[in-house]
Amino acid sequence: MGKVLIIGAGGVGTVVAHKVAQNPDVFTEVMIASRTKSKCDAVVKAIGNPAIQTAQVDADCVDELVALFNRFKPEIVINVALPYQDLTIMEACLKSGVNYLDTANYEPKDVAHFEYSWQWAYKKRFAEAGLTAILGCGFDPGVSGIYTAYAAKHHFDRIEYLDIVDCNAGNHHKAFATNFNPEINIREITQNGRYYENGQWVTTRPLEIHKDLTYPNIGPRDSYLLYHEELESLVKNFPTIKRARFWMTFGQEYLTHLRVIQNIGMARIDEVEYNGTKIVPLQFLKAVLPNPQDLGENYEGETSIGCRIRGLKDGKERTYYVYNNCNHQEAYKETGMQGVSYTTGVPAMIGAMMFLKGLWKRPGVWNVEEFDPDPFMEQLNKQGLPWHEIFDGDLEV
Ligand code: NDP
């Protein structure tokens, strides 16, 4: 059905490549390209399908990307490099006539700030070029938006309260490690919290608000209010929402390490002089922390991510909780990666599948909740991320 180019050979890229290879009827030709080609070759070896091509590319460089796109001629690029590369890859897509999908919104390297405005600004150019760009198609953002769209389509006349809840109850047996790229992860968590209420954004201190939430098959976990990028598009696309929040669980050990990292200046993203060389402390920290891709082997337990929604149906209030639990060991056995990479990579593959099947083909730049959620929800059940629903239970939020 179509040619796909995966950019990035980290934890998420590895899962995307495995899942793409499992669906050869949709993905007829595959290439994986990244900064370090040997990592792409290792992924292909692990999959055991030598027909998957590999290439080296610096995705910060539009010209290099254009040359690669013109050589391989993919129909769609799955961008699972880092958020810093979103705009260069989108530019290259426009220059070469390629469609685009990613899992995280653009962030400039020198400011820990993320918002969709930079990518939404491309809407007219993608529309005029007849190209589709699908933004934020991992789990959260990604499935969180698709769950919301599914709830709005089938179970509510008005969604009024949305709480996205993200629990990782896994144990990787390391004193401190992040589950995806440490630089991106620590930048996200150390920012101020933010949520949406009655048409306004409310800012909190980092990790200021927390409460115990009970996760299916896991139990109660201390959950912290964070700002997360999908809140920005969801309140725009579902204007009946009165309040939207995002919660993530953290253990005390993790938070203690994080506090120390911040207090000693290791979370800084500005350059410091060290022995005549300029280094960014957070990038140096990434080099000495465990590689998230190596956590899988000893990872036990599961993740549980879902949407808790309150609103009106036929004039009556109702609640709805839709979620997936993903087991780290099962993810590892299938792809060699832990559950956090798995829950991101599977939806990215499904998004590209939706595009190639013509179900999510619409020139312009779109967030996932703007497409029909039904065929995507159907694939989640088939591709390893089955979902469950609880109606009219206590949402706790
Ligand atoms: P990793 O750090 O494991 O992998 C990133 C990959 O991108 C590496 O292979 C890296 O190459 C490559 N890369 C980085 N810079 C460049 C560049 N300039 N040119 C080419 N390749 C480059 O990250 P993850 O796999 O954990 O995360 C991938 C993406 O997924 C991130 O954007 C992250 O924010 C997103 N994500 C989204 C989630 C969601 O639910 N929506 C959840 C988790 C992650 P090298 O190996 O040489 O460094």
Short mmCIF file of C-alpha atoms and ligand atoms in Angstrom, two decimals:
data_model
loop_
_atom_site.label_atom_id
_atom_site.label_comp_id
_atom_site.label_asym_id
_atom_site.label_seq_id
_atom_site.Cartn_x
_atom_site.Cartn_y
_atom_site.Cartn_z
CA MET A 1 0.00 0.00 0.00
CA GLY A 2 2.78 2.50 0.74
CA LYS A 3 6.37 3.46 1.37
CA VAL A 4 7.28 4.73 4.83
CA LEU A 5 10.37 6.43 6.21
CA ILE A 6 10.94 6.25 9.96
CA ILE A 7 13.28 8.96 11.34
CA GLY A 8 14.85 8.15 14.73
CA ALA A 9 16.18 4.81 15.94
CA GLY A 10 15.70 5.25 19.69
CA GLY A 11 13.25 3.40 21.93
CA VAL A 12 10.17 4.63 20.08
CA GLY A 13 11.72 4.26 16.60
CA THR A 14 12.59 0.64 17.38
CA VAL A 15 8.97 -0.14 18.31
CA VAL A 16 7.62 1.68 15.22
CA ALA A 17 9.98 -0.36 13.01
CA HIS A 18 8.85 -3.66 14.60
CA LYS A 19 5.17 -2.81 14.23
CA VAL A 20 5.56 -1.53 10.66
CA ALA A 21 7.32 -4.80 9.79
CA GLN A 22 4.39 -6.74 11.29
CA ASN A 23 2.01 -5.06 8.82
CA PRO A 24 3.59 -5.70 5.40
CA ASP A 25 0.25 -5.47 3.60
CA VAL A 26 0.12 -1.75 4.52
CA PHE A 27 3.82 -0.84 4.64
CA THR A 28 5.22 -2.27 1.44
CA GLU A 29 8.64 -0.58 1.60
CA VAL A 30 10.35 0.64 4.74
CA MET A 31 13.41 2.71 5.55
CA ILE A 32 14.72 3.71 8.98
CA ALA A 33 17.06 6.70 9.10
CA SER A 34 18.73 8.40 12.03
CA ARG A 35 21.78 10.36 13.10
CA THR A 36 23.66 7.12 13.89
CA LYS A 37 23.20 4.58 11.08
CA SER A 38 24.59 1.67 13.14
CA LYS A 39 21.53 2.01 15.44
CA CYS A 40 19.22 1.66 12.42
CA ASP A 41 21.16 -1.41 11.26
CA ALA A 42 20.83 -2.94 14.74
CA VAL A 43 17.05 -2.44 14.65
CA VAL A 44 16.82 -4.14 11.25
CA LYS A 45 18.95 -7.04 12.53
CA ALA A 46 16.69 -7.45 15.58
CA ILE A 47 13.61 -7.53 13.33
CA GLY A 48 15.33 -9.98 11.01
CA ASN A 49 14.00 -8.47 7.80
CA PRO A 50 16.93 -7.37 5.59
CA ALA A 51 14.51 -5.76 3.11
CA ILE A 52 14.19 -2.80 5.50
CA GLN A 53 16.61 -0.13 4.30
CA THR A 54 18.67 2.13 6.55
CA ALA A 55 20.31 5.53 6.12
CA GLN A 56 22.23 8.18 8.02
CA VAL A 57 20.62 11.61 8.23
CA ASP A 58 21.02 14.75 10.31
CA ALA A 59 17.40 15.75 10.77
CA ASP A 60 18.44 19.25 11.86
CA CYS A 61 19.49 19.86 8.26
CA VAL A 62 16.66 20.44 5.77
CA ASP A 63 18.92 19.88 2.72
CA GLU A 64 20.07 16.48 3.96
CA LEU A 65 16.47 15.47 4.60
CA VAL A 66 15.33 16.66 1.17
CA ALA A 67 18.12 14.66 -0.50
CA LEU A 68 17.08 11.54 1.42
CA PHE A 69 13.35 12.04 0.71
CA ASN A 70 14.02 12.55 -3.00
CA ARG A 71 16.13 9.39 -3.09
CA PHE A 72 13.75 7.07 -1.20
CA LYS A 73 10.49 8.85 -2.15
CA PRO A 74 8.39 7.87 0.88
CA GLU A 75 4.68 8.63 0.98
CA ILE A 76 4.84 9.42 4.68
CA VAL A 77 7.55 10.17 7.24
CA ILE A 78 7.11 8.98 10.80
CA ASN A 79 9.15 11.43 12.86
CA VAL A 80 10.27 9.75 16.07
CA ALA A 81 13.52 11.68 16.43
CA LEU A 82 13.34 14.48 19.02
CA PRO A 83 10.87 17.40 19.21
CA TYR A 84 13.72 19.75 18.16
CA GLN A 85 13.59 18.25 14.65
CA ASP A 86 9.85 18.70 13.97
CA LEU A 87 10.10 21.90 11.96
CA THR A 88 13.08 20.91 9.81
CA ILE A 89 11.35 17.62 8.93
CA MET A 90 8.08 19.46 8.14
CA GLU A 91 10.00 21.91 5.91
CA ALA A 92 11.66 19.01 4.07
CA CYS A 93 8.28 17.29 3.63
CA LEU A 94 6.91 20.44 1.95
CA LYS A 95 9.95 20.70 -0.30
CA SER A 96 9.75 17.02 -1.38
CA GLY A 97 5.98 16.40 -1.40
CA VAL A 98 5.94 13.96 1.54
CA ASN A 99 3.25 13.54 4.22
CA TYR A 100 4.17 13.84 7.90
CA LEU A 101 3.41 12.32 11.30
CA ASP A 102 5.01 12.88 14.73
CA THR A 103 4.50 12.08 18.42
CA ALA A 104 5.63 15.25 20.19
CA ASN A 105 5.24 18.95 19.45
CA TYR A 106 8.09 21.24 18.53
CA GLU A 107 10.38 22.54 21.25
CA PRO A 108 13.23 24.97 20.67
CA LYS A 109 16.49 23.58 22.08
CA ASP A 110 17.31 26.65 24.16
CA VAL A 111 13.92 27.19 25.90
CA ALA A 112 11.99 24.47 27.72
CA HIS A 113 8.71 25.54 26.20
CA PHE A 114 6.34 23.60 24.00
CA GLU A 115 3.22 24.70 22.19
CA TYR A 116 1.53 23.89 18.90
CA SER A 117 1.66 27.39 17.37
CA TRP A 118 4.91 26.71 15.50
CA GLN A 119 3.49 23.61 13.80
CA TRP A 120 -0.06 24.93 13.35
CA ALA A 121 1.53 27.79 11.38
CA TYR A 122 2.25 25.23 8.63
CA LYS A 123 -1.44 24.44 8.08
CA LYS A 124 -1.94 26.58 4.98
CA ARG A 125 1.28 25.42 3.32
CA PHE A 126 0.46 21.72 3.84
CA ALA A 127 -3.11 22.29 2.63
CA GLU A 128 -1.94 24.10 -0.50
CA ALA A 129 0.60 21.36 -1.23
CA GLY A 130 -2.11 18.69 -0.85
CA LEU A 131 -0.13 17.07 1.99
CA THR A 132 -1.33 15.72 5.33
CA ALA A 133 0.51 16.36 8.62
CA ILE A 134 -0.69 14.37 11.64
CA LEU A 135 0.55 15.85 14.92
CA GLY A 136 1.02 14.10 18.27
CA CYS A 137 0.28 10.49 17.38
CA GLY A 138 1.89 8.64 20.29
CA PHE A 139 -0.04 7.67 23.44
CA ASP A 140 -0.19 11.00 25.22
CA PRO A 141 -0.39 13.02 23.05
CA GLY A 142 -2.06 10.63 20.66
CA VAL A 143 -4.34 7.95 22.03
CA SER A 144 -5.42 10.41 24.77
CA GLY A 145 -6.89 12.63 22.01
CA ILE A 146 -8.37 9.69 20.12
CA TYR A 147 -10.04 8.40 23.32
CA THR A 148 -11.52 11.89 23.80
CA ALA A 149 -12.77 12.04 20.20
CA TYR A 150 -14.26 8.54 20.58
CA ALA A 151 -16.02 9.56 23.80
CA ALA A 152 -17.40 12.70 22.13
CA LYS A 153 -18.60 10.72 19.12
CA HIS A 154 -20.26 7.83 20.93
CA HIS A 155 -20.91 8.60 24.58
CA PHE A 156 -21.45 12.32 25.16
CA ASP A 157 -23.40 15.27 23.79
CA ARG A 158 -21.09 17.58 25.78
CA ILE A 159 -17.73 16.76 27.34
CA GLU A 160 -17.27 19.11 30.27
CA TYR A 161 -14.44 17.71 32.41
CA LEU A 162 -11.43 15.85 31.04
CA ASP A 163 -8.64 14.35 33.13
CA ILE A 164 -5.90 12.44 31.32
CA VAL A 165 -4.26 10.05 33.78
CA ASP A 166 -0.87 8.46 33.10
CA CYS A 167 0.47 5.86 35.51
CA ASN A 168 3.70 3.94 35.17
CA ALA A 169 3.62 1.29 37.87
CA GLY A 170 6.63 -0.50 36.45
CA ASN A 171 9.92 -1.16 38.20
CA HIS A 172 13.16 -1.16 36.18
CA HIS A 173 15.34 -1.83 39.26
CA LYS A 174 17.54 1.24 38.71
CA ALA A 175 17.88 3.96 41.36
CA PHE A 176 17.02 6.61 38.77
CA ALA A 177 16.25 6.40 35.07
CA THR A 178 13.80 8.09 32.72
CA ASN A 179 11.52 6.06 30.46
CA PHE A 180 12.15 8.09 27.36
CA ASN A 181 14.79 10.56 26.27
CA PRO A 182 16.03 11.98 29.64
CA GLU A 183 16.60 15.47 28.29
CA ILE A 184 13.04 15.79 26.92
CA ASN A 185 11.56 14.06 29.98
CA ILE A 186 13.30 16.20 32.63
CA ARG A 187 12.54 19.42 30.73
CA GLU A 188 8.85 18.45 30.74
CA ILE A 189 8.58 17.56 34.41
CA THR A 190 10.55 20.46 35.87
CA GLN A 191 8.32 23.05 34.18
CA ASN A 192 5.43 24.81 35.87
CA GLY A 193 2.18 22.84 35.91
CA ARG A 194 -0.76 24.22 33.93
CA TYR A 195 -4.38 23.29 33.45
CA TYR A 196 -7.43 24.74 31.73
CA GLU A 197 -10.48 25.95 33.62
CA ASN A 198 -13.43 28.07 32.46
CA GLY A 199 -11.67 29.46 29.42
CA GLN A 200 -8.40 30.24 31.17
CA TRP A 201 -5.06 28.59 31.80
CA VAL A 202 -4.11 28.24 35.46
CA THR A 203 -0.40 27.96 36.26
CA THR A 204 0.93 26.00 39.26
CA ARG A 205 4.44 25.50 40.62
CA PRO A 206 6.15 22.35 39.29
CA LEU A 207 4.47 19.26 40.83
CA GLU A 208 2.55 21.48 43.29
CA ILE A 209 -0.81 19.68 42.96
CA HIS A 210 -1.05 15.94 43.54
CA LYS A 211 -3.56 13.37 44.70
CA ASP A 212 -3.94 9.62 45.02
CA LEU A 213 -5.70 8.14 42.01
CA THR A 214 -6.61 4.47 41.68
CA TYR A 215 -5.50 2.74 38.49
CA PRO A 216 -7.08 -0.50 37.22
CA ASN A 217 -5.15 -3.64 38.15
CA ILE A 218 -2.56 -1.41 39.93
CA GLY A 219 -4.21 0.40 42.83
CA PRO A 220 -3.69 3.89 44.25
CA ARG A 221 -0.70 5.93 43.10
CA ASP A 222 0.32 9.50 43.93
CA SER A 223 -0.46 11.44 40.74
CA TYR A 224 0.91 14.91 39.92
CA LEU A 225 -0.66 17.62 37.82
CA LEU A 226 1.59 18.52 34.87
CA TYR A 227 1.14 20.60 31.75
CA HIS A 228 0.93 18.33 28.73
CA GLU A 229 0.75 19.44 25.14
CA GLU A 230 -2.49 17.72 24.10
CA LEU A 231 -4.46 19.91 26.51
CA GLU A 232 -3.86 22.85 24.15
CA SER A 233 -5.43 21.18 21.11
CA LEU A 234 -8.16 19.31 22.99
CA VAL A 235 -9.71 22.41 24.58
CA LYS A 236 -9.66 24.07 21.16
CA ASN A 237 -11.21 21.10 19.35
CA PHE A 238 -13.78 20.35 22.09
CA PRO A 239 -14.92 23.83 23.15
CA THR A 240 -17.54 22.47 25.60
CA ILE A 241 -14.70 21.44 27.93
CA LYS A 242 -14.85 23.44 31.16
CA ARG A 243 -11.77 21.93 32.75
CA ALA A 244 -8.93 19.84 31.32
CA ARG A 245 -6.02 18.48 33.33
CA PHE A 246 -3.19 15.98 32.98
CA TRP A 247 -1.86 13.76 35.77
CA MET A 248 1.23 11.57 35.92
CA THR A 249 2.44 9.25 38.67
CA PHE A 250 5.90 9.54 40.22
CA GLY A 251 7.46 7.55 43.04
CA GLN A 252 9.15 9.31 45.97
CA GLU A 253 12.58 7.93 44.98
CA TYR A 254 12.23 9.42 41.51
CA LEU A 255 11.16 12.80 42.88
CA THR A 256 14.03 12.90 45.37
CA HIS A 257 16.54 12.29 42.57
CA LEU A 258 14.84 14.91 40.43
CA ARG A 259 15.02 17.48 43.26
CA VAL A 260 18.72 16.82 43.75
CA ILE A 261 19.39 17.04 40.00
CA GLN A 262 17.69 20.44 39.94
CA ASN A 263 19.28 21.71 43.15
CA ILE A 264 22.80 20.96 41.94
CA GLY A 265 22.18 22.60 38.56
CA MET A 266 22.23 19.44 36.44
CA ALA A 267 18.81 20.21 34.91
CA ARG A 268 20.13 23.47 33.41
CA ILE A 269 19.73 23.80 29.64
CA ASP A 270 22.05 26.79 29.18
CA GLU A 271 25.72 26.31 28.31
CA VAL A 272 28.40 26.29 31.02
CA GLU A 273 32.16 26.38 30.56
CA TYR A 274 33.93 23.20 31.66
CA ASN A 275 37.68 22.77 31.08
CA GLY A 276 37.58 25.13 28.13
CA THR A 277 34.58 23.34 26.54
CA LYS A 278 31.00 24.53 26.54
CA ILE A 279 28.57 21.90 27.79
CA VAL A 280 24.85 21.86 28.59
CA PRO A 281 24.46 20.18 32.02
CA LEU A 282 21.21 18.38 31.12
CA GLN A 283 22.79 16.96 27.95
CA PHE A 284 25.79 15.79 29.97
CA LEU A 285 23.43 14.18 32.49
CA LYS A 286 21.75 12.26 29.63
CA ALA A 287 25.14 10.80 28.73
CA VAL A 288 25.63 9.30 32.20
CA LEU A 289 22.06 8.19 32.99
CA PRO A 290 20.84 4.71 32.01
CA ASN A 291 19.78 4.55 28.38
CA PRO A 292 15.95 4.20 28.35
CA GLN A 293 16.33 1.59 25.60
CA ASP A 294 18.26 -0.68 27.97
CA LEU A 295 15.60 -0.72 30.69
CA GLY A 296 13.35 -3.31 29.05
CA GLU A 297 15.04 -6.53 30.10
CA ASN A 298 14.46 -6.10 33.83
CA TYR A 299 11.31 -4.01 33.67
CA GLU A 300 8.36 -5.47 35.58
CA GLY A 301 4.84 -4.20 36.06
CA GLU A 302 2.63 -2.18 33.80
CA THR A 303 1.55 1.23 32.62
CA SER A 304 -2.05 2.43 32.72
CA ILE A 305 -3.00 5.49 30.67
CA GLY A 306 -6.51 6.74 30.10
CA CYS A 307 -9.07 9.53 29.99
CA ARG A 308 -11.55 10.19 32.78
CA ILE A 309 -14.42 12.20 31.37
CA ARG A 310 -17.55 13.80 32.82
CA GLY A 311 -20.26 15.41 30.74
CA LEU A 312 -23.82 15.21 29.50
CA LYS A 313 -25.64 12.61 27.46
CA ASP A 314 -29.37 13.00 26.72
CA GLY A 315 -29.58 15.71 29.39
CA LYS A 316 -28.10 13.49 32.12
CA GLU A 317 -24.66 13.61 33.68
CA ARG A 318 -22.46 10.62 32.98
CA THR A 319 -18.88 9.57 33.59
CA TYR A 320 -16.65 7.53 31.34
CA TYR A 321 -13.15 6.10 31.86
CA VAL A 322 -11.35 4.60 28.88
CA TYR A 323 -7.85 3.21 29.35
CA ASN A 324 -5.17 0.78 28.31
CA ASN A 325 -2.82 -1.17 30.56
CA CYS A 326 0.47 -2.22 28.96
CA ASN A 327 2.79 -4.81 30.48
CA HIS A 328 6.50 -3.90 30.25
CA GLN A 329 7.73 -7.51 29.94
CA GLU A 330 5.29 -8.35 27.16
CA ALA A 331 6.33 -5.21 25.28
CA TYR A 332 9.96 -6.21 25.75
CA LYS A 333 9.40 -9.75 24.50
CA GLU A 334 7.73 -8.47 21.35
CA THR A 335 10.00 -5.53 20.46
CA GLY A 336 12.99 -5.49 22.82
CA MET A 337 11.70 -2.20 24.32
CA GLN A 338 9.82 -1.33 27.53
CA GLY A 339 6.18 -0.28 27.77
CA VAL A 340 6.66 3.48 27.48
CA SER A 341 8.37 3.16 24.08
CA TYR A 342 5.78 0.54 23.10
CA THR A 343 2.76 2.65 23.99
CA THR A 344 4.22 5.49 21.89
CA GLY A 345 5.44 3.47 18.90
CA VAL A 346 2.30 1.40 18.30
CA PRO A 347 -0.01 4.45 17.85
CA ALA A 348 2.56 6.13 15.58
CA MET A 349 2.47 3.07 13.33
CA ILE A 350 -1.35 3.00 13.41
CA GLY A 351 -1.51 6.71 12.49
CA ALA A 352 0.65 6.06 9.41
CA MET A 353 -1.55 3.07 8.61
CA MET A 354 -4.67 5.29 8.83
CA PHE A 355 -3.04 7.67 6.38
CA LEU A 356 -1.94 5.00 3.90
CA LYS A 357 -5.38 3.38 3.99
CA GLY A 358 -6.83 6.75 3.02
CA LEU A 359 -8.84 7.00 6.27
CA TRP A 360 -6.87 9.93 7.68
CA LYS A 361 -5.83 11.64 4.47
CA ARG A 362 -6.72 15.34 4.59
CA PRO A 363 -4.44 18.12 3.33
CA GLY A 364 -3.41 20.45 6.15
CA VAL A 365 -1.97 20.12 9.66
CA TRP A 366 -4.15 18.26 12.15
CA ASN A 367 -4.14 16.96 15.69
CA VAL A 368 -5.25 13.34 15.97
CA GLU A 369 -8.62 14.12 17.57
CA GLU A 370 -9.69 15.89 14.37
CA PHE A 371 -9.86 12.56 12.50
CA ASP A 372 -12.40 9.72 12.77
CA PRO A 373 -11.38 7.78 15.92
CA ASP A 374 -13.25 4.55 15.07
CA PRO A 375 -10.80 2.81 12.68
CA PHE A 376 -7.91 3.81 14.95
CA MET A 377 -9.64 2.39 18.05
CA GLU A 378 -10.24 -0.84 16.16
CA GLN A 379 -6.54 -1.12 15.31
CA LEU A 380 -5.47 -0.43 18.92
CA ASN A 381 -7.22 -3.67 19.85
CA LYS A 382 -5.49 -5.57 17.06
CA GLN A 383 -1.99 -4.12 17.38
CA GLY A 384 -1.24 -4.71 21.06
CA LEU A 385 -2.91 -1.84 22.97
CA PRO A 386 -6.43 -3.07 23.81
CA TRP A 387 -8.67 -0.58 25.61
CA HIS A 388 -11.33 -0.94 28.29
CA GLU A 389 -14.27 1.20 29.36
CA ILE A 390 -15.92 1.95 32.70
CA PHE A 391 -19.26 3.77 32.60
CA ASP A 392 -20.64 5.86 35.44
CA GLY A 393 -17.93 4.91 37.93
CA ASP A 394 -16.28 7.25 40.47
CA LEU A 395 -13.67 9.24 38.53
CA GLU A 396 -11.95 10.48 41.76
CA VAL A 397 -10.97 13.75 40.06
P1 NDP B 1 15.52 8.49 21.98
O1 NDP B 1 16.42 9.53 22.51
O2 NDP B 1 15.61 7.08 22.46
O3 NDP B 1 15.64 8.42 20.38
C1 NDP B 1 15.73 9.56 19.58
C2 NDP B 1 16.32 9.14 18.25
O4 NDP B 1 16.37 10.28 17.41
C3 NDP B 1 17.74 8.61 18.36
O5 NDP B 1 17.90 7.52 17.50
C4 NDP B 1 18.57 9.80 17.92
O6 NDP B 1 19.80 9.49 17.33
C5 NDP B 1 17.67 10.40 16.87
N1 NDP B 1 18.02 11.77 16.64
C6 NDP B 1 18.19 12.77 17.54
N2 NDP B 1 18.57 13.89 16.94
C7 NDP B 1 18.65 13.61 15.62
C8 NDP B 1 19.02 14.35 14.48
N3 NDP B 1 19.39 15.64 14.54
N4 NDP B 1 19.01 13.72 13.29
C9 NDP B 1 18.66 12.42 13.16
N5 NDP B 1 18.29 11.67 14.21
C10 NDP B 1 18.31 12.26 15.43
O7 NDP B 1 14.03 9.04 22.19
P2 NDP B 1 12.67 8.18 22.28
O8 NDP B 1 12.69 7.13 21.23
O9 NDP B 1 12.43 7.83 23.69
O10 NDP B 1 11.59 9.30 21.88
C11 NDP B 1 11.37 9.63 20.52
C12 NDP B 1 10.27 10.69 20.43
O11 NDP B 1 9.06 10.20 20.98
C13 NDP B 1 10.58 11.99 21.19
O12 NDP B 1 10.19 13.08 20.39
C14 NDP B 1 9.68 11.92 22.40
O13 NDP B 1 9.33 13.19 22.87
C15 NDP B 1 8.50 11.20 21.82
N6 NDP B 1 7.64 10.54 22.84
C16 NDP B 1 6.28 10.70 22.74
C17 NDP B 1 5.45 10.10 23.65
C18 NDP B 1 3.98 10.17 23.47
O14 NDP B 1 3.24 9.42 24.13
N7 NDP B 1 3.44 11.00 22.59
C19 NDP B 1 5.98 9.33 24.81
C20 NDP B 1 7.41 9.13 24.76
C21 NDP B 1 8.21 9.75 23.81
P3 NDP B 1 21.11 9.10 18.23
O15 NDP B 1 20.82 7.71 18.66
O16 NDP B 1 22.24 9.21 17.30
O17 NDP B 1 21.14 10.08 19.35
#
